[in-house]
Amino acid sequence: LVRLVESGGGSVQAGGSVKLFCAASEDMAEFNCLGWFRQVSGKEREGVAALSGGGSRTYYTDSVKDRFTISQDSANHTLYLQMNSLKAEDTGMYICVADRRGCPTMWRNFAYYNYYGQGTQVTVSS
């Protein structure tokens, strides 16, 4: 059974930085698409960033480009999301996702991913 466990969330002032961690129960080389989604109460989950093929390609939603960086450390079975220059609208529950298949064109489709964690909350105050 694949488990993904997120950590690193918390409260931060606008303009600050947070680094999120997603620990996987197995070798991340088994997953060809890894990513982060953001969930805000009352709204659909939003794809924030994705990473394919061991990091050969990355994807970002427009609102986080040049501020967020997705990366992985296969040796430690960990996926990261470095979040800089945070804004109030970045607030939400951040959910780690993974799939053994490659990242599709529609990588923002949460239903595509077979594995996901419970999430870690990030709250940005202005």
Tab-separated table of C-alpha atoms in Angstrom:
chain	number	residue	atom	x	y	z
A	1	LEU	CA	0.000	0.000	0.000
A	2	VAL	CA	1.492	3.317	-1.110
A	3	ARG	CA	1.458	6.056	1.506
A	4	LEU	CA	2.212	9.733	0.976
A	5	VAL	CA	2.636	11.903	4.065
A	6	GLU	CA	2.916	15.678	3.828
A	7	SER	CA	4.550	17.996	6.346
A	8	GLY	CA	6.036	21.467	6.593
A	9	GLY	CA	2.879	23.544	6.515
A	10	GLY	CA	2.100	26.319	8.964
A	11	SER	CA	1.293	29.998	9.280
A	12	VAL	CA	3.437	32.605	7.580
A	13	GLN	CA	3.301	36.299	6.776
A	14	ALA	CA	2.797	37.432	3.196
A	15	GLY	CA	6.156	37.658	1.450
A	16	GLY	CA	7.573	34.816	3.498
A	17	SER	CA	8.642	31.300	2.525
A	18	VAL	CA	7.624	27.766	3.401
A	19	LYS	CA	8.995	24.416	2.288
A	20	LEU	CA	6.657	21.453	2.071
A	21	PHE	CA	7.705	17.818	2.256
A	22	CYS	CA	6.010	14.681	0.969
A	23	ALA	CA	7.417	11.404	2.221
A	24	ALA	CA	6.617	8.313	0.180
A	25	SER	CA	6.471	4.757	1.503
A	26	GLU	CA	8.355	3.445	-1.502
A	27	ASP	CA	11.056	4.434	-3.970
A	28	MET	CA	10.008	7.569	-5.815
A	29	ALA	CA	11.613	6.232	-8.966
A	30	GLU	CA	8.479	4.057	-9.181
A	31	PHE	CA	6.384	7.172	-9.874
A	32	ASN	CA	6.628	8.935	-13.210
A	33	CYS	CA	4.434	11.841	-12.206
A	34	LEU	CA	4.511	13.617	-8.843
A	35	GLY	CA	2.773	16.801	-7.882
A	36	TRP	CA	1.107	19.170	-5.459
A	37	PHE	CA	-2.501	20.291	-5.363
A	38	ARG	CA	-4.088	23.030	-3.296
A	39	GLN	CA	-7.509	22.713	-1.693
A	40	VAL	CA	-9.459	25.693	-0.422
A	41	SER	CA	-12.765	25.151	1.350
A	42	GLY	CA	-15.651	25.454	-1.079
A	43	LYS	CA	-13.445	25.297	-4.167
A	44	GLU	CA	-12.144	22.532	-6.390
A	45	ARG	CA	-8.648	21.204	-5.857
A	46	GLU	CA	-6.171	23.216	-7.920
A	47	GLY	CA	-3.059	21.730	-9.490
A	48	VAL	CA	-0.111	23.806	-8.314
A	49	ALA	CA	2.940	21.998	-9.660
A	50	ALA	CA	4.002	18.667	-11.117
A	51	LEU	CA	7.221	16.886	-11.918
A	52	SER	CA	7.744	14.082	-14.396
A	53	GLY	CA	10.328	11.468	-15.195
A	54	GLY	CA	12.683	11.958	-12.289
A	55	GLY	CA	12.565	15.698	-12.653
A	56	SER	CA	13.151	15.914	-16.389
A	57	ARG	CA	10.195	18.263	-16.737
A	58	THR	CA	8.269	20.478	-14.356
A	59	TYR	CA	4.862	22.108	-14.626
A	60	TYR	CA	3.430	25.065	-12.721
A	61	THR	CA	0.125	26.828	-12.662
A	62	ASP	CA	0.532	30.433	-13.798
A	63	SER	CA	-0.137	31.978	-10.397
A	64	VAL	CA	2.907	30.306	-8.796
A	65	LYS	CA	5.473	30.444	-11.610
A	66	ASP	CA	8.773	32.008	-10.530
A	67	ARG	CA	7.707	31.714	-6.870
A	68	PHE	CA	7.335	27.963	-6.258
A	69	THR	CA	9.787	25.173	-7.064
A	70	ILE	CA	8.970	21.471	-7.121
A	71	SER	CA	11.779	18.965	-6.695
A	72	GLN	CA	12.447	15.469	-5.462
A	73	ASP	CA	15.090	13.551	-3.559
A	74	SER	CA	14.710	9.956	-4.680
A	75	ALA	CA	17.299	8.680	-2.204
A	76	ASN	CA	15.149	9.959	0.671
A	77	HIS	CA	11.800	9.122	-0.959
A	78	THR	CA	10.782	12.769	-0.626
A	79	LEU	CA	9.025	15.328	-2.816
A	80	TYR	CA	9.419	19.014	-2.005
A	81	LEU	CA	7.614	22.249	-2.754
A	82	GLN	CA	9.616	25.384	-2.018
A	83	MET	CA	7.207	28.297	-1.758
A	84	ASN	CA	8.595	31.839	-1.831
A	85	SER	CA	7.036	35.308	-1.926
A	86	LEU	CA	3.856	33.880	-0.492
A	87	LYS	CA	0.546	35.666	-0.951
A	88	ALA	CA	-2.718	35.410	0.959
A	89	GLU	CA	-4.252	33.596	-2.028
A	90	ASP	CA	-1.709	30.794	-1.600
A	91	THR	CA	-3.535	29.753	1.562
A	92	GLY	CA	-4.911	26.229	1.446
A	93	MET	CA	-4.432	22.557	2.173
A	94	TYR	CA	-1.539	21.292	0.074
A	95	ILE	CA	-1.888	17.707	-1.077
A	96	CYS	CA	0.882	15.544	-2.502
A	97	VAL	CA	-0.033	13.296	-5.439
A	98	ALA	CA	1.733	10.539	-7.355
A	99	ASP	CA	1.145	8.173	-10.233
A	100	ARG	CA	3.246	5.476	-11.891
A	101	ARG	CA	2.246	6.779	-15.300
A	102	GLY	CA	3.790	9.903	-16.789
A	103	CYS	CA	2.387	13.386	-16.375
A	104	PRO	CA	-0.441	13.978	-18.817
A	105	THR	CA	-1.225	17.193	-20.645
A	106	MET	CA	-4.032	17.603	-18.133
A	107	TRP	CA	-1.732	17.243	-15.105
A	108	ARG	CA	-4.060	19.538	-13.177
A	109	ASN	CA	-6.738	16.829	-13.123
A	110	PHE	CA	-6.700	15.448	-9.554
A	111	ALA	CA	-8.704	12.359	-10.581
A	112	TYR	CA	-5.758	11.214	-12.730
A	113	TYR	CA	-3.546	10.386	-9.753
A	114	ASN	CA	-3.826	7.010	-8.081
A	115	TYR	CA	-2.045	8.061	-4.894
A	116	TYR	CA	-2.430	11.112	-2.680
A	117	GLY	CA	-1.839	12.174	0.893
A	118	GLN	CA	-3.983	13.830	3.553
A	119	GLY	CA	-2.470	17.261	3.062
A	120	THR	CA	-0.699	19.921	5.105
A	121	GLN	CA	-2.228	23.341	5.787
A	122	VAL	CA	-0.512	26.551	4.727
A	123	THR	CA	-1.983	29.820	5.955
A	124	VAL	CA	-0.622	33.103	4.635
A	125	SER	CA	-1.663	36.266	6.438
A	126	SER	CA	-1.435	39.682	4.822
